[in-house]
Amino acid sequence: MSVIPPLEVTDLTTTFVAGRRRTEVVRGVSFTIRRGETMMLLGESGSGKSVTARSIMRLYGSSADVGGSVRLAGRELLELPEQQLRAIRGGQIALVPQDPTGALDPLRRIGSQLAEVLGVHGVEGVKTAARRRAEELLAMVGIPDPKRVADSYPHELSGGMRQRAVIAIAVSCDPQVLIADEPTTALDVTVQAQILELLADLQQRLGMAVLMVTHDVGVAADFGGRVGVMYAGRLVEDGPANEVLSTPRHPYTAGLLDSLPTPGVTRGSLRSIIGSPPPVGAFPAGCAFAPRCPQARPSCGHEDPPLVAVAEDRVAACPVVNAEQVVA
Ligand SMILES: Nc1ncnc2c1ncn2[C@@H]1O[C@H](COP(=O)(O)OP(=O)(O)OP(=O)(O)O)[C@@H](O)[C@H]1O
Ligand code: SF4
Ligand SMILES: [Mg+2]
């Protein structure tokens, strides 16, 4: 019997619409996250990671055409009316955004915001029970004094504590899928590590499928699970993080790894990817990475290469590098 995965994204496309102007930003992204699995979306700024994450939750409303398929535990989200979606967001699927400040109401105490989410989604009806559950959740996300934090306004908390509170809200309804979009970039380095540890711990305990967006190869390596590498609105490589990040099968992934600082190597001698990604709306024909790719050849400008299997559980979209390695 086949097990239905918590999240199955197939050929996702997102095109922003402003008057007559249409800008295609996400161009046919497909991946599946199984229960208890993490998928990291890794790529440079502007590659379409956040737009992919937000399109999955259909957060763009009428400002974007979102095509393809997003199945949450088998249920197609792209066809659901907004009213049903609202119940699913923050319930079966939840988002932890980059900046915790924007996710919290500055004028309301943390406990009341958590209790409201619990009430809205029908987990707790009674006010005192909701308050108790709010404190339990704050403790679960590693907040040492949940009573005080529940009585605090967001501005009274440190950035790390605010992000913990946002995570508590996100996991309050026991979501099957948690999407975390660069959840630590607004925080200082020590706190970043603690928040990542918390997310890994919650994933284990709650058995959620996690989609985590990052532009940081180190974060992707530390978190483990799968990694999907994005370039110019497409996935160019996908597979187990330890394999993809040790033996990349796409020149872009190899370039990302080469641009990492290496202990003992001075900055000036670092190799990195030359040039910058193409702007949206002006993706080159053929492989979008060709203008920056050290292995590019004339044929690369003809056709945008599809993802093909290159090893067990691994796909990559570069026929040049993988010509002799493809497994059927
Ligand atoms: N609402 C929008 N309308 C039009 N274009 C948008 C919109 N949101 C994002 N874009 C464009 O889509 C492209 C991809 O943006 P996205 O935010 O997904 O990048 P990202 O990979 O998350 O980068 P970063 O690491 O900087 O967060 C960018 O060029 C961005 O300008
Ligand atoms: S298809 Fe060509 S340009 Fe694209 S990554 Fe492969 S070698 Fe480079
Ligand atoms: Mg982003």
Coordinates of C-alpha atoms and ligand atoms in Angstrom, one line a residue:
M1 CA 0.0 0.0 0.0
S2 CA 1.4 3.4 -0.9
V3 CA 1.7 6.0 1.8
I4 CA 0.4 9.4 0.9
P5 CA 3.2 12.0 1.4
P6 CA 2.4 15.1 3.5
L7 CA 3.5 17.4 0.7
E8 CA 3.8 16.7 -3.0
V9 CA 4.6 19.6 -5.3
T10 CA 4.4 18.9 -9.0
D11 CA 5.4 21.3 -11.8
L12 CA 4.7 24.4 -9.7
T13 CA 4.8 27.7 -11.6
T14 CA 4.3 31.2 -10.2
T15 CA 3.7 34.1 -12.5
F16 CA 3.2 37.6 -11.0
V17 CA 0.6 39.6 -12.7
A18 CA 0.7 43.4 -12.6
G19 CA -1.7 45.0 -15.1
R20 CA -0.6 43.5 -18.5
R21 CA 2.8 42.6 -17.2
R22 CA 3.4 38.9 -16.4
T23 CA 6.6 37.8 -14.7
E24 CA 7.3 34.1 -14.4
V25 CA 9.3 33.5 -11.3
V26 CA 8.9 29.9 -10.4
R27 CA 9.2 27.6 -13.4
G28 CA 8.1 24.0 -12.9
V29 CA 9.3 23.0 -9.5
S30 CA 8.6 19.4 -8.3
F31 CA 9.4 17.7 -5.1
T32 CA 7.9 15.4 -2.5
I33 CA 8.5 15.5 1.3
R34 CA 7.7 12.4 3.2
R35 CA 6.5 12.3 6.8
G36 CA 9.3 13.3 9.3
E37 CA 11.5 14.4 6.4
T38 CA 13.2 17.7 5.9
M39 CA 13.7 19.3 2.5
M40 CA 16.0 22.3 2.3
L41 CA 15.5 24.7 -0.6
L42 CA 18.9 26.2 -1.2
G43 CA 19.9 28.9 -3.7
E44 CA 21.1 32.5 -4.1
S45 CA 19.0 35.5 -3.4
G46 CA 16.3 35.9 -6.0
S47 CA 16.3 32.3 -7.1
G48 CA 12.6 31.9 -6.2
K49 CA 12.8 30.0 -2.8
S50 CA 10.4 32.3 -0.9
V51 CA 8.1 32.5 -3.8
T52 CA 8.0 28.7 -4.0
A53 CA 7.3 28.5 -0.3
R54 CA 4.6 31.1 -0.3
S55 CA 3.0 29.8 -3.5
I56 CA 2.6 26.4 -1.8
M57 CA 0.5 28.2 0.9
R58 CA -1.2 30.2 -1.8
L59 CA -0.3 33.5 -0.1
Y60 CA -0.2 35.6 -3.2
G61 CA -4.0 35.8 -3.9
S62 CA -4.8 37.4 -7.2
S63 CA -1.4 39.0 -7.6
A64 CA 0.0 35.8 -9.0
D65 CA -1.1 32.9 -11.2
V66 CA 0.0 29.7 -9.5
G67 CA 0.0 26.6 -11.7
G68 CA 0.8 22.9 -11.3
S69 CA -0.2 20.9 -8.2
V70 CA 0.3 21.2 -4.5
R71 CA -1.0 18.2 -2.6
L72 CA -1.2 18.4 1.2
A73 CA -1.7 14.8 2.4
G74 CA -3.2 14.0 -1.0
R75 CA -5.5 17.1 -1.0
E76 CA -5.0 19.5 -3.9
L77 CA -4.5 23.0 -2.4
L78 CA -4.4 24.9 -5.7
E79 CA -8.1 24.2 -6.3
L80 CA -9.4 24.9 -2.8
P81 CA -11.6 28.0 -2.2
E82 CA -9.9 30.7 0.0
Q83 CA -12.2 30.0 2.9
Q84 CA -11.1 26.4 3.2
L85 CA -7.5 27.4 2.7
R86 CA -7.6 29.7 5.6
A87 CA -8.5 26.8 7.9
I88 CA -5.7 24.8 6.5
R89 CA -3.1 27.5 6.9
G90 CA -1.8 27.5 10.4
G91 CA -3.6 24.2 10.9
Q92 CA -2.3 21.4 8.6
I93 CA 0.4 23.6 7.1
A94 CA 2.2 26.4 8.9
L95 CA 4.8 29.0 8.0
V96 CA 7.7 30.3 10.1
P97 CA 8.8 33.5 8.3
Q98 CA 12.2 35.1 8.2
D99 CA 11.4 38.0 10.5
P100 CA 9.5 37.1 13.6
T101 CA 8.6 40.7 14.3
G102 CA 6.3 40.9 11.3
A103 CA 4.5 37.7 12.3
L104 CA 3.4 38.9 15.6
D105 CA 0.9 41.6 16.5
P106 CA 2.9 44.3 18.3
L107 CA -0.1 45.4 20.4
R108 CA -1.1 42.1 21.9
R109 CA 0.6 39.9 24.5
I110 CA 2.1 36.6 23.2
G111 CA -0.2 34.4 25.3
S112 CA -3.3 36.0 23.9
Q113 CA -2.0 35.6 20.3
L114 CA -1.3 31.9 20.9
A115 CA -4.6 31.4 22.6
E116 CA -6.4 33.0 19.7
V117 CA -4.7 30.6 17.2
L118 CA -5.7 27.7 19.4
G119 CA -9.3 28.9 19.6
V120 CA -9.6 29.7 15.9
H121 CA -8.5 26.2 14.9
G122 CA -10.7 24.6 17.5
V123 CA -8.0 22.9 19.5
E124 CA -9.2 24.6 22.7
G125 CA -12.5 26.3 23.3
V126 CA -12.2 27.4 26.9
K127 CA -10.1 30.5 27.6
T128 CA -8.2 29.2 30.7
A129 CA -7.5 25.9 28.9
A130 CA -6.2 27.8 25.9
R131 CA -4.0 29.9 28.2
R132 CA -2.6 26.7 29.8
R133 CA -2.0 25.2 26.5
A134 CA -0.3 28.4 25.3
E135 CA 2.1 28.2 28.2
E136 CA 2.8 24.5 27.5
L137 CA 3.6 25.3 23.9
L138 CA 6.0 28.1 25.0
A139 CA 7.7 25.7 27.2
M140 CA 7.9 23.1 24.4
V141 CA 9.8 25.6 22.2
G142 CA 12.4 26.0 24.9
I143 CA 11.1 29.3 26.5
P144 CA 12.4 29.0 30.1
D145 CA 9.7 31.2 31.8
P146 CA 6.5 30.6 29.7
K147 CA 4.2 32.5 32.1
R148 CA 6.3 35.7 31.9
V149 CA 6.6 35.4 28.1
A150 CA 2.9 34.7 27.7
D151 CA 2.3 38.0 29.5
S152 CA 4.8 39.9 27.4
Y153 CA 4.4 42.1 24.3
P154 CA 6.6 41.1 21.4
H155 CA 8.9 44.2 21.8
E156 CA 9.7 43.0 25.4
L157 CA 11.4 39.9 24.0
S158 CA 14.7 39.2 22.4
G159 CA 14.7 38.3 18.7
G160 CA 15.4 34.6 19.5
M161 CA 12.5 34.5 22.0
R162 CA 10.2 36.2 19.5
Q163 CA 11.1 33.5 16.9
R164 CA 10.5 30.8 19.5
A165 CA 7.1 32.3 20.1
V166 CA 6.3 32.4 16.4
I167 CA 7.4 28.7 16.1
A168 CA 5.1 27.9 19.1
I169 CA 2.2 29.5 17.1
A170 CA 3.2 27.6 14.0
V171 CA 3.3 24.2 15.7
S172 CA 0.3 24.9 17.9
C173 CA -2.2 23.0 15.7
D174 CA 0.1 20.1 15.1
P175 CA 0.7 20.8 11.4
Q176 CA 1.7 17.9 9.0
V177 CA 3.9 20.3 7.1
L178 CA 6.0 23.2 8.5
I179 CA 7.5 25.7 6.1
A180 CA 10.4 27.8 7.5
D181 CA 11.6 30.6 5.3
E182 CA 15.1 31.5 6.4
P183 CA 13.9 31.3 10.0
T184 CA 17.2 32.4 11.5
T185 CA 18.6 35.2 9.2
A186 CA 17.3 38.0 11.4
L187 CA 19.1 36.5 14.4
D188 CA 22.6 36.5 15.7
V189 CA 24.8 33.5 15.0
T190 CA 24.5 31.7 18.4
V191 CA 20.8 32.1 18.5
Q192 CA 20.6 30.9 14.9
A193 CA 22.1 27.6 15.9
Q194 CA 19.7 27.2 18.8
I195 CA 16.6 27.9 16.6
L196 CA 17.8 25.4 14.0
E197 CA 18.3 22.8 16.8
L198 CA 14.8 23.6 18.1
L199 CA 13.3 23.0 14.7
A200 CA 15.1 19.7 14.2
D201 CA 14.0 18.6 17.7
L202 CA 10.3 19.6 17.0
Q203 CA 10.4 17.8 13.7
Q204 CA 11.5 14.6 15.4
R205 CA 9.0 14.9 18.2
L206 CA 6.0 15.9 16.2
G207 CA 6.8 13.9 13.0
M208 CA 6.3 16.9 10.8
A209 CA 7.5 17.2 7.2
V210 CA 9.6 20.4 7.1
L211 CA 10.4 22.6 4.1
M212 CA 13.2 24.9 5.1
V213 CA 14.4 27.7 2.9
T214 CA 18.0 28.9 3.1
H215 CA 20.7 30.5 1.1
D216 CA 23.3 29.1 3.5
V217 CA 25.1 25.9 2.4
G218 CA 26.2 25.4 6.0
V219 CA 22.7 25.4 7.3
A220 CA 21.6 22.9 4.7
A221 CA 24.5 20.6 5.6
D222 CA 23.8 20.9 9.3
F223 CA 20.1 20.2 9.0
G224 CA 20.6 17.2 6.8
G225 CA 17.6 15.5 5.1
R226 CA 17.1 16.4 1.5
V227 CA 18.3 19.4 -0.4
G228 CA 16.8 21.0 -3.5
V229 CA 19.0 23.5 -5.2
M230 CA 17.2 26.3 -6.9
Y231 CA 18.5 28.5 -9.8
A232 CA 16.4 31.0 -11.7
G233 CA 13.1 29.6 -10.6
R234 CA 13.9 26.0 -11.2
L235 CA 15.2 23.1 -9.2
V236 CA 18.5 22.1 -10.7
E237 CA 19.4 19.3 -8.3
D238 CA 17.7 17.4 -5.6
G239 CA 18.8 14.5 -3.3
P240 CA 20.0 13.6 0.2
A241 CA 21.9 16.6 1.6
N242 CA 25.0 14.7 2.5
E243 CA 25.4 13.4 -1.0
V244 CA 24.4 16.5 -2.9
L245 CA 26.7 18.7 -0.8
S246 CA 29.7 16.3 -1.0
T247 CA 29.4 15.1 -4.6
P248 CA 27.3 17.7 -6.5
R249 CA 26.0 16.6 -9.9
H250 CA 25.1 20.1 -11.2
P251 CA 27.7 22.8 -11.9
Y252 CA 25.7 25.4 -10.0
T253 CA 25.7 23.3 -6.8
A254 CA 29.4 22.7 -7.3
G255 CA 29.9 26.5 -7.6
L256 CA 27.9 27.2 -4.4
L257 CA 30.2 24.8 -2.6
D258 CA 33.3 26.2 -4.1
S259 CA 32.3 29.7 -2.9
L260 CA 32.3 28.5 0.7
P261 CA 35.1 29.8 2.8
T262 CA 37.6 27.0 3.5
P263 CA 39.7 27.1 6.7
G264 CA 43.2 28.2 6.0
V265 CA 42.4 29.7 2.6
T266 CA 42.5 33.4 2.3
R267 CA 39.4 35.2 0.9
G268 CA 41.2 36.5 -2.1
S269 CA 42.0 33.0 -3.4
L270 CA 38.4 31.7 -3.0
R271 CA 36.8 30.5 -6.1
S272 CA 33.3 31.5 -6.5
I273 CA 30.6 31.6 -9.2
I274 CA 31.4 34.4 -11.6
G275 CA 28.6 36.8 -12.5
S276 CA 25.2 37.1 -11.0
P277 CA 21.9 35.2 -11.6
P278 CA 19.7 36.4 -14.5
P279 CA 17.0 38.8 -13.4
V280 CA 13.4 37.5 -13.4
G281 CA 11.7 38.2 -16.7
A282 CA 15.0 37.9 -18.5
F283 CA 16.0 34.2 -18.1
P284 CA 18.3 33.1 -21.0
A285 CA 17.1 30.5 -23.5
G286 CA 18.3 27.0 -22.8
C287 CA 20.0 26.3 -19.5
A288 CA 19.6 29.5 -17.4
F289 CA 23.0 28.8 -15.7
A290 CA 24.9 28.7 -19.1
P291 CA 26.2 32.3 -18.9
R292 CA 28.0 31.5 -15.6
C293 CA 28.7 27.8 -16.1
P294 CA 32.4 26.8 -16.5
Q295 CA 31.3 23.6 -18.3
A296 CA 28.8 25.3 -20.7
R297 CA 28.9 24.3 -24.4
P298 CA 26.9 25.6 -27.4
S299 CA 24.2 22.9 -27.0
C300 CA 23.4 24.3 -23.5
G301 CA 21.7 27.3 -25.1
H302 CA 19.3 25.2 -27.0
E303 CA 17.2 23.4 -24.5
D304 CA 16.5 23.9 -20.8
P305 CA 17.6 20.6 -19.4
P306 CA 15.0 18.6 -17.3
L307 CA 15.7 17.0 -14.0
V308 CA 16.7 13.4 -14.6
A309 CA 17.7 10.6 -12.3
V310 CA 21.5 10.6 -11.8
A311 CA 21.8 8.1 -8.9
E312 CA 19.4 6.4 -6.5
D313 CA 17.2 9.0 -5.0
R314 CA 19.0 11.9 -6.8
V315 CA 18.1 14.0 -9.8
A316 CA 20.0 16.8 -11.5
A317 CA 19.4 19.0 -14.6
C318 CA 22.7 18.9 -16.4
P319 CA 23.1 16.4 -19.2
V320 CA 26.7 17.5 -19.8
V321 CA 28.0 16.6 -16.4
N322 CA 25.8 13.6 -16.1
A323 CA 26.1 12.2 -19.6
E324 CA 28.1 9.2 -18.5
Q325 CA 26.5 8.8 -15.1
V326 CA 22.8 8.6 -15.7
V327 CA 21.1 5.6 -14.2
A328 CA 17.9 4.5 -15.9
Ligands
LIG1 N1 5.2 39.9 -5.1 C1 6.1 39.9 -6.1 N2 5.8 40.5 -7.3 C2 6.7 40.5 -8.3 N3 7.9 39.8 -8.2 C3 8.3 39.3 -7.0 C4 7.3 39.2 -5.9 N4 7.9 38.6 -4.9 C5 9.1 38.2 -5.4 N5 9.3 38.6 -6.6 C6 10.5 38.4 -7.4 O1 10.7 37.0 -7.6 C7 12.1 36.7 -7.5 C8 12.3 35.6 -6.6 O2 12.1 36.1 -5.3 P1 12.2 35.2 -3.9 O3 11.8 36.1 -2.8 O4 11.5 33.9 -4.1 O5 13.8 35.0 -3.8 P2 14.6 34.1 -2.8 O6 15.2 33.0 -3.5 O7 13.7 33.8 -1.6 O8 15.7 35.1 -2.4 P3 16.3 35.6 -0.9 O9 17.4 34.7 -0.6 O10 16.8 37.0 -1.2 O11 15.1 35.6 0.0 C9 12.8 38.0 -7.2 O12 13.4 38.5 -8.4 C10 11.8 38.9 -6.7 O13 12.0 40.2 -7.0
SF4_2 S1 23.4 22.2 -19.0 FE1 25.3 23.2 -19.7 S2 25.2 25.3 -19.0 FE2 23.7 24.1 -17.8 S3 24.7 23.5 -16.0 FE3 25.0 21.8 -17.5 S4 26.9 22.3 -18.5 FE4 26.3 24.1 -17.5
MG3 MG 13.6 34.5 0.3

